[in-house]
Amino acid sequence: EAQVTQNPRYLITVTGKKLTVTCSQNMNHEYMSWYRQDPGLGLRQIYYSMNVEVTDKGDVPEGYKVSRKEKRNFPLILESPSPNQTSLYFCASRGAGSNYGYTFGSGTRLTVV
Amino acid sequence: GENVEQHPSTLSVQEGDSAVIKCTYSDSASNYFPWYKQELGKGPQLIIDIRSNVGEKKDQRIAVTLNKTAKHFSLHITETQPEDSAVYFCAASRITGGGNKLTFGTGTQLKVEL
């Protein structure tokens, strides 16, 4: 089944403790993105990647890092999480063809206390 | 940058009625407008999209219309059913060689009542 897989689904952590949210897609997609979803704000792009080793900032990149060492994986790294990063996170991917729609993962709900 | 406004934030309709959600965008260079449906506990799922060279697109009970001059686009759901209850997001994007960044609206909670 074609899908984007995120792990973990739920995570509670403490301020300052480094964490990584993994994202993997099995569709050989070139483009991958991370979004955060907050009430009343919709989805905002954090980082995106156009292919292996090619990444760029989205609208809200502060406090986050990403890497794209393999085409299928696009992990989101929070080096020193803070409470304002408590949110629902989504990874998404799409291919380089004329189908411009993104496939989203099921989300990771992160709570930073 | 692009800014997308979406209305209404909540919408309640009776089963069988139509539902309309409206969005406006600010960047006249945007040329791709998808709509996503998000059910509780799940990620957004693409339900329909439209390119700027088309004024209307329909897929069964769902249709999207685009007015480039006014910079607004709308989602129309006819003969609503309880399973249509979800949060709907519009988005706008400029398709370039580097991919397409989606700018989302703030979402509409649609409730279809029996």
PDB file of C-alpha atoms in Angstrom:
ATOM      1  CA  GLU A   1       0.000   0.000   0.000  1.00  0.00           C
ATOM      2  CA  ALA A   2       1.293   3.433  -0.999  1.00  0.00           C
ATOM      3  CA  GLN A   3       1.701   5.475   2.140  1.00  0.00           C
ATOM      4  CA  VAL A   4       3.624   7.952   4.235  1.00  0.00           C
ATOM      5  CA  THR A   5       4.539   6.525   7.640  1.00  0.00           C
ATOM      6  CA  GLN A   6       5.334   8.699  10.636  1.00  0.00           C
ATOM      7  CA  ASN A   7       6.603   7.594  14.005  1.00  0.00           C
ATOM      8  CA  PRO A   8       5.789   7.967  16.769  1.00  0.00           C
ATOM      9  CA  ARG A   9       2.057   8.814  16.673  1.00  0.00           C
ATOM     10  CA  TYR A  10       2.171  10.350  20.131  1.00  0.00           C
ATOM     11  CA  LEU A  11       5.094  11.744  22.084  1.00  0.00           C
ATOM     12  CA  ILE A  12       5.362  13.558  25.383  1.00  0.00           C
ATOM     13  CA  THR A  13       8.770  14.972  26.195  1.00  0.00           C
ATOM     14  CA  VAL A  14      10.435  17.530  28.418  1.00  0.00           C
ATOM     15  CA  THR A  15      11.887  20.867  27.445  1.00  0.00           C
ATOM     16  CA  GLY A  16      15.375  20.606  26.000  1.00  0.00           C
ATOM     17  CA  LYS A  17      15.462  16.864  25.362  1.00  0.00           C
ATOM     18  CA  LYS A  18      16.402  16.235  21.738  1.00  0.00           C
ATOM     19  CA  LEU A  19      13.956  14.205  19.716  1.00  0.00           C
ATOM     20  CA  THR A  20      13.459  12.939  16.178  1.00  0.00           C
ATOM     21  CA  VAL A  21      10.190  12.263  14.384  1.00  0.00           C
ATOM     22  CA  THR A  22      10.678   9.857  11.518  1.00  0.00           C
ATOM     23  CA  CYS A  23       8.942   9.962   8.156  1.00  0.00           C
ATOM     24  CA  SER A  24       9.179   7.362   5.418  1.00  0.00           C
ATOM     25  CA  GLN A  25       7.387   7.023   2.075  1.00  0.00           C
ATOM     26  CA  ASN A  26       7.247   3.999  -0.208  1.00  0.00           C
ATOM     27  CA  MET A  27       6.211   5.774  -3.412  1.00  0.00           C
ATOM     28  CA  ASN A  28       9.658   6.857  -4.644  1.00  0.00           C
ATOM     29  CA  HIS A  29       8.555  10.475  -4.303  1.00  0.00           C
ATOM     30  CA  GLU A  30      11.001  13.310  -4.869  1.00  0.00           C
ATOM     31  CA  TYR A  31       9.275  16.000  -2.835  1.00  0.00           C
ATOM     32  CA  MET A  32       8.726  15.764   0.910  1.00  0.00           C
ATOM     33  CA  SER A  33       7.516  18.322   3.435  1.00  0.00           C
ATOM     34  CA  TRP A  34       6.872  18.761   7.123  1.00  0.00           C
ATOM     35  CA  TYR A  35       3.871  20.729   8.396  1.00  0.00           C
ATOM     36  CA  ARG A  36       2.622  21.629  11.826  1.00  0.00           C
ATOM     37  CA  GLN A  37      -1.065  22.031  12.550  1.00  0.00           C
ATOM     38  CA  ASP A  38      -2.299  24.331  15.289  1.00  0.00           C
ATOM     39  CA  PRO A  39      -5.896  25.323  16.128  1.00  0.00           C
ATOM     40  CA  GLY A  40      -7.036  28.337  14.147  1.00  0.00           C
ATOM     41  CA  LEU A  41      -3.827  28.439  12.106  1.00  0.00           C
ATOM     42  CA  GLY A  42      -4.291  25.596   9.647  1.00  0.00           C
ATOM     43  CA  LEU A  43      -1.192  23.794   8.441  1.00  0.00           C
ATOM     44  CA  ARG A  44       2.088  25.651   8.178  1.00  0.00           C
ATOM     45  CA  GLN A  45       5.137  24.373   6.358  1.00  0.00           C
ATOM     46  CA  ILE A  46       8.271  23.836   8.457  1.00  0.00           C
ATOM     47  CA  TYR A  47      10.772  22.444   5.931  1.00  0.00           C
ATOM     48  CA  TYR A  48      10.642  20.800   2.558  1.00  0.00           C
ATOM     49  CA  SER A  49      12.943  18.741   0.379  1.00  0.00           C
ATOM     50  CA  MET A  50      13.068  18.512  -3.398  1.00  0.00           C
ATOM     51  CA  ASN A  51      15.298  15.446  -3.459  1.00  0.00           C
ATOM     52  CA  VAL A  52      18.168  13.734  -1.661  1.00  0.00           C
ATOM     53  CA  GLU A  53      20.451  16.266   0.052  1.00  0.00           C
ATOM     54  CA  VAL A  54      18.260  19.183  -1.114  1.00  0.00           C
ATOM     55  CA  THR A  55      16.253  20.887   1.635  1.00  0.00           C
ATOM     56  CA  ASP A  56      14.920  24.375   2.292  1.00  0.00           C
ATOM     57  CA  LYS A  57      13.063  26.317   4.934  1.00  0.00           C
ATOM     58  CA  GLY A  58       9.337  26.734   4.947  1.00  0.00           C
ATOM     59  CA  ASP A  59       7.346  29.353   6.840  1.00  0.00           C
ATOM     60  CA  VAL A  60       8.129  28.290  10.423  1.00  0.00           C
ATOM     61  CA  PRO A  61      11.575  26.620  10.474  1.00  0.00           C
ATOM     62  CA  GLU A  62      12.877  28.032  13.783  1.00  0.00           C
ATOM     63  CA  GLY A  63      13.778  25.314  16.258  1.00  0.00           C
ATOM     64  CA  TYR A  64      13.686  22.499  13.708  1.00  0.00           C
ATOM     65  CA  LYS A  65      16.184  20.636  11.563  1.00  0.00           C
ATOM     66  CA  VAL A  66      15.740  18.109   8.776  1.00  0.00           C
ATOM     67  CA  SER A  67      17.891  15.820   6.699  1.00  0.00           C
ATOM     68  CA  ARG A  68      17.353  13.916   3.456  1.00  0.00           C
ATOM     69  CA  LYS A  69      20.087  11.322   3.168  1.00  0.00           C
ATOM     70  CA  GLU A  70      17.855   8.785   1.469  1.00  0.00           C
ATOM     71  CA  LYS A  71      14.999   9.392  -0.918  1.00  0.00           C
ATOM     72  CA  ARG A  72      12.415   7.575   1.190  1.00  0.00           C
ATOM     73  CA  ASN A  73      13.211   9.163   4.579  1.00  0.00           C
ATOM     74  CA  PHE A  74      12.807  12.716   5.818  1.00  0.00           C
ATOM     75  CA  PRO A  75      13.241  12.945   9.616  1.00  0.00           C
ATOM     76  CA  LEU A  76      12.299  16.037  11.608  1.00  0.00           C
ATOM     77  CA  ILE A  77      14.716  16.887  14.421  1.00  0.00           C
ATOM     78  CA  LEU A  78      14.005  19.082  17.425  1.00  0.00           C
ATOM     79  CA  GLU A  79      17.409  19.751  19.017  1.00  0.00           C
ATOM     80  CA  SER A  80      16.031  21.508  22.094  1.00  0.00           C
ATOM     81  CA  PRO A  81      12.225  21.292  22.174  1.00  0.00           C
ATOM     82  CA  SER A  82      10.246  24.044  23.852  1.00  0.00           C
ATOM     83  CA  PRO A  83       6.575  24.157  24.910  1.00  0.00           C
ATOM     84  CA  ASN A  84       5.671  26.322  21.906  1.00  0.00           C
ATOM     85  CA  GLN A  85       6.539  23.361  19.706  1.00  0.00           C
ATOM     86  CA  THR A  86       3.656  21.408  21.168  1.00  0.00           C
ATOM     87  CA  SER A  87       1.627  20.677  18.054  1.00  0.00           C
ATOM     88  CA  LEU A  88       0.352  18.103  15.578  1.00  0.00           C
ATOM     89  CA  TYR A  89       2.970  17.363  12.928  1.00  0.00           C
ATOM     90  CA  PHE A  90       2.433  15.960   9.452  1.00  0.00           C
ATOM     91  CA  CYS A  91       4.855  14.664   6.879  1.00  0.00           C
ATOM     92  CA  ALA A  92       3.792  14.708   3.219  1.00  0.00           C
ATOM     93  CA  SER A  93       5.259  13.632  -0.102  1.00  0.00           C
ATOM     94  CA  ARG A  94       4.563  13.809  -3.815  1.00  0.00           C
ATOM     95  CA  GLY A  95       6.236  12.707  -7.021  1.00  0.00           C
ATOM     96  CA  ALA A  96       7.829  14.908  -9.642  1.00  0.00           C
ATOM     97  CA  GLY A  97       5.159  14.249 -12.273  1.00  0.00           C
ATOM     98  CA  SER A  98       2.089  16.270 -13.143  1.00  0.00           C
ATOM     99  CA  ASN A  99       0.099  15.005 -10.165  1.00  0.00           C
ATOM    100  CA  TYR A 100       0.715  17.836  -7.748  1.00  0.00           C
ATOM    101  CA  GLY A 101      -1.268  16.485  -4.831  1.00  0.00           C
ATOM    102  CA  TYR A 102       0.585  15.570  -1.675  1.00  0.00           C
ATOM    103  CA  THR A 103       0.039  12.364   0.306  1.00  0.00           C
ATOM    104  CA  PHE A 104       0.048  12.992   4.047  1.00  0.00           C
ATOM    105  CA  GLY A 105       1.036  10.762   6.914  1.00  0.00           C
ATOM    106  CA  SER A 106      -1.264  10.121   9.876  1.00  0.00           C
ATOM    107  CA  GLY A 107       0.402  12.695  12.081  1.00  0.00           C
ATOM    108  CA  THR A 108       2.508  12.899  15.236  1.00  0.00           C
ATOM    109  CA  ARG A 109       1.038  14.623  18.260  1.00  0.00           C
ATOM    110  CA  LEU A 110       3.898  16.131  20.235  1.00  0.00           C
ATOM    111  CA  THR A 111       3.589  17.583  23.728  1.00  0.00           C
ATOM    112  CA  VAL A 112       6.547  19.403  25.263  1.00  0.00           C
ATOM    113  CA  VAL A 113       6.266  20.038  29.003  1.00  0.00           C
TER     114      VAL A 113
ATOM    115  CA  GLY B   1       4.155  35.459   0.372  1.00  0.00           C
ATOM    116  CA  GLU B   2       0.847  33.784  -0.281  1.00  0.00           C
ATOM    117  CA  ASN B   3      -2.048  34.237   2.146  1.00  0.00           C
ATOM    118  CA  VAL B   4      -5.177  32.093   2.023  1.00  0.00           C
ATOM    119  CA  GLU B   5      -8.372  32.953   3.867  1.00  0.00           C
ATOM    120  CA  GLN B   6     -11.110  30.366   4.325  1.00  0.00           C
ATOM    121  CA  HIS B   7     -14.753  30.752   5.360  1.00  0.00           C
ATOM    122  CA  PRO B   8     -16.738  29.697   7.213  1.00  0.00           C
ATOM    123  CA  SER B   9     -14.799  28.153  10.075  1.00  0.00           C
ATOM    124  CA  THR B  10     -17.760  25.926  10.940  1.00  0.00           C
ATOM    125  CA  LEU B  11     -20.653  24.775   8.798  1.00  0.00           C
ATOM    126  CA  SER B  12     -23.626  22.678   9.779  1.00  0.00           C
ATOM    127  CA  VAL B  13     -26.007  21.269   7.140  1.00  0.00           C
ATOM    128  CA  GLN B  14     -28.802  18.756   7.025  1.00  0.00           C
ATOM    129  CA  GLU B  15     -28.158  15.470   5.278  1.00  0.00           C
ATOM    130  CA  GLY B  16     -28.957  15.823   1.596  1.00  0.00           C
ATOM    131  CA  ASP B  17     -28.342  19.569   1.512  1.00  0.00           C
ATOM    132  CA  SER B  18     -25.436  21.237  -0.265  1.00  0.00           C
ATOM    133  CA  ALA B  19     -22.383  22.709   1.430  1.00  0.00           C
ATOM    134  CA  VAL B  20     -20.165  25.475   0.088  1.00  0.00           C
ATOM    135  CA  ILE B  21     -16.773  26.501   1.466  1.00  0.00           C
ATOM    136  CA  LYS B  22     -15.002  29.564   0.114  1.00  0.00           C
ATOM    137  CA  CYS B  23     -11.356  30.601  -0.033  1.00  0.00           C
ATOM    138  CA  THR B  24      -9.511  33.661  -1.250  1.00  0.00           C
ATOM    139  CA  TYR B  25      -5.818  33.915  -2.068  1.00  0.00           C
ATOM    140  CA  SER B  26      -3.469  36.845  -2.412  1.00  0.00           C
ATOM    141  CA  ASP B  27      -0.729  35.782  -4.844  1.00  0.00           C
ATOM    142  CA  SER B  28      -1.874  36.174  -8.449  1.00  0.00           C
ATOM    143  CA  ALA B  29       0.945  33.801  -9.507  1.00  0.00           C
ATOM    144  CA  SER B  30      -0.639  30.869  -7.673  1.00  0.00           C
ATOM    145  CA  ASN B  31      -1.813  28.322 -10.202  1.00  0.00           C
ATOM    146  CA  TYR B  32      -2.754  25.182  -8.292  1.00  0.00           C
ATOM    147  CA  PHE B  33      -5.598  24.902  -5.768  1.00  0.00           C
ATOM    148  CA  PRO B  34      -6.200  21.634  -3.927  1.00  0.00           C
ATOM    149  CA  TRP B  35      -8.798  20.751  -1.316  1.00  0.00           C
ATOM    150  CA  TYR B  36      -8.081  18.359   1.523  1.00  0.00           C
ATOM    151  CA  LYS B  37     -10.413  16.490   3.851  1.00  0.00           C
ATOM    152  CA  GLN B  38      -9.214  15.641   7.336  1.00  0.00           C
ATOM    153  CA  GLU B  39     -11.119  13.112   9.384  1.00  0.00           C
ATOM    154  CA  LEU B  40     -10.617  12.855  13.117  1.00  0.00           C
ATOM    155  CA  GLY B  41      -7.252  11.356  13.999  1.00  0.00           C
ATOM    156  CA  LYS B  42      -6.064  11.184  10.407  1.00  0.00           C
ATOM    157  CA  GLY B  43      -3.905  13.168   8.053  1.00  0.00           C
ATOM    158  CA  PRO B  44      -5.349  15.422   5.353  1.00  0.00           C
ATOM    159  CA  GLN B  45      -6.443  13.595   2.217  1.00  0.00           C
ATOM    160  CA  LEU B  46      -6.623  15.210  -1.210  1.00  0.00           C
ATOM    161  CA  ILE B  47     -10.196  15.131  -2.498  1.00  0.00           C
ATOM    162  CA  ILE B  48     -10.064  17.402  -5.531  1.00  0.00           C
ATOM    163  CA  ASP B  49      -7.777  19.976  -7.103  1.00  0.00           C
ATOM    164  CA  ILE B  50      -7.878  22.510  -9.908  1.00  0.00           C
ATOM    165  CA  ARG B  51      -5.312  24.259 -12.052  1.00  0.00           C
ATOM    166  CA  SER B  52      -5.589  27.915 -12.956  1.00  0.00           C
ATOM    167  CA  ASN B  53      -6.308  27.179 -16.613  1.00  0.00           C
ATOM    168  CA  VAL B  54      -9.624  25.571 -15.641  1.00  0.00           C
ATOM    169  CA  GLY B  55     -12.662  27.343 -14.199  1.00  0.00           C
ATOM    170  CA  GLU B  56     -14.486  24.359 -12.780  1.00  0.00           C
ATOM    171  CA  LYS B  57     -13.877  20.707 -12.019  1.00  0.00           C
ATOM    172  CA  LYS B  58     -16.304  18.086 -10.814  1.00  0.00           C
ATOM    173  CA  ASP B  59     -15.935  14.632  -9.313  1.00  0.00           C
ATOM    174  CA  GLN B  60     -19.235  12.970  -8.432  1.00  0.00           C
ATOM    175  CA  ARG B  61     -20.746  14.998  -5.558  1.00  0.00           C
ATOM    176  CA  ILE B  62     -17.765  17.323  -5.225  1.00  0.00           C
ATOM    177  CA  ALA B  63     -16.962  20.310  -7.414  1.00  0.00           C
ATOM    178  CA  VAL B  64     -14.487  23.158  -7.245  1.00  0.00           C
ATOM    179  CA  THR B  65     -14.818  26.519  -8.985  1.00  0.00           C
ATOM    180  CA  LEU B  66     -12.074  29.063  -9.533  1.00  0.00           C
ATOM    181  CA  ASN B  67     -12.345  32.778 -10.267  1.00  0.00           C
ATOM    182  CA  LYS B  68      -8.828  33.996 -11.115  1.00  0.00           C
ATOM    183  CA  THR B  69      -9.866  37.598 -11.510  1.00  0.00           C
ATOM    184  CA  ALA B  70     -11.343  37.772  -8.042  1.00  0.00           C
ATOM    185  CA  LYS B  71      -8.742  35.357  -6.655  1.00  0.00           C
ATOM    186  CA  HIS B  72     -11.196  33.086  -4.987  1.00  0.00           C
ATOM    187  CA  PHE B  73     -12.153  29.442  -5.254  1.00  0.00           C
ATOM    188  CA  SER B  74     -14.883  27.364  -3.691  1.00  0.00           C
ATOM    189  CA  LEU B  75     -15.675  23.765  -2.792  1.00  0.00           C
ATOM    190  CA  HIS B  76     -19.202  22.541  -3.415  1.00  0.00           C
ATOM    191  CA  ILE B  77     -20.517  19.322  -1.930  1.00  0.00           C
ATOM    192  CA  THR B  78     -23.973  18.221  -3.068  1.00  0.00           C
ATOM    193  CA  GLU B  79     -26.283  15.675  -1.454  1.00  0.00           C
ATOM    194  CA  THR B  80     -24.244  15.689   1.729  1.00  0.00           C
ATOM    195  CA  GLN B  81     -23.950  12.509   3.765  1.00  0.00           C
ATOM    196  CA  PRO B  82     -22.866  11.915   7.385  1.00  0.00           C
ATOM    197  CA  GLU B  83     -19.509  10.600   6.165  1.00  0.00           C
ATOM    198  CA  ASP B  84     -18.807  14.033   4.681  1.00  0.00           C
ATOM    199  CA  SER B  85     -18.439  15.352   8.234  1.00  0.00           C
ATOM    200  CA  ALA B  86     -14.787  16.378   8.615  1.00  0.00           C
ATOM    201  CA  VAL B  87     -12.465  19.373   8.514  1.00  0.00           C
ATOM    202  CA  TYR B  88     -11.833  20.709   5.022  1.00  0.00           C
ATOM    203  CA  PHE B  89      -8.768  22.719   4.053  1.00  0.00           C
ATOM    204  CA  CYS B  90      -8.192  24.726   0.921  1.00  0.00           C
ATOM    205  CA  ALA B  91      -4.680  25.526  -0.261  1.00  0.00           C
ATOM    206  CA  ALA B  92      -2.950  27.572  -2.924  1.00  0.00           C
ATOM    207  CA  SER B  93       0.345  26.936  -4.589  1.00  0.00           C
ATOM    208  CA  ARG B  94       2.633  28.144  -7.343  1.00  0.00           C
ATOM    209  CA  ILE B  95       3.974  25.204  -9.269  1.00  0.00           C
ATOM    210  CA  THR B  96       7.642  25.674 -10.130  1.00  0.00           C
ATOM    211  CA  GLY B  97      10.554  23.476 -11.100  1.00  0.00           C
ATOM    212  CA  GLY B  98      11.402  23.257  -7.420  1.00  0.00           C
ATOM    213  CA  GLY B  99       8.104  21.730  -6.438  1.00  0.00           C
ATOM    214  CA  ASN B 100       5.038  23.417  -5.036  1.00  0.00           C
ATOM    215  CA  LYS B 101       4.722  24.762  -1.540  1.00  0.00           C
ATOM    216  CA  LEU B 102       1.161  24.620  -0.256  1.00  0.00           C
ATOM    217  CA  THR B 103      -0.234  27.549   1.706  1.00  0.00           C
ATOM    218  CA  PHE B 104      -3.298  26.362   3.592  1.00  0.00           C
ATOM    219  CA  GLY B 105      -6.435  28.071   4.784  1.00  0.00           C
ATOM    220  CA  THR B 106      -7.415  27.725   8.430  1.00  0.00           C
ATOM    221  CA  GLY B 107      -9.979  24.981   7.829  1.00  0.00           C
ATOM    222  CA  THR B 108     -13.751  24.493   7.904  1.00  0.00           C
ATOM    223  CA  GLN B 109     -15.391  22.052  10.299  1.00  0.00           C
ATOM    224  CA  LEU B 110     -18.306  20.571   8.349  1.00  0.00           C
ATOM    225  CA  LYS B 111     -21.005  18.759  10.270  1.00  0.00           C
ATOM    226  CA  VAL B 112     -23.709  16.887   8.394  1.00  0.00           C
ATOM    227  CA  GLU B 113     -26.711  16.298  10.635  1.00  0.00           C
ATOM    228  CA  LEU B 114     -29.224  13.515  10.196  1.00  0.00           C
TER     229      LEU B 114
END
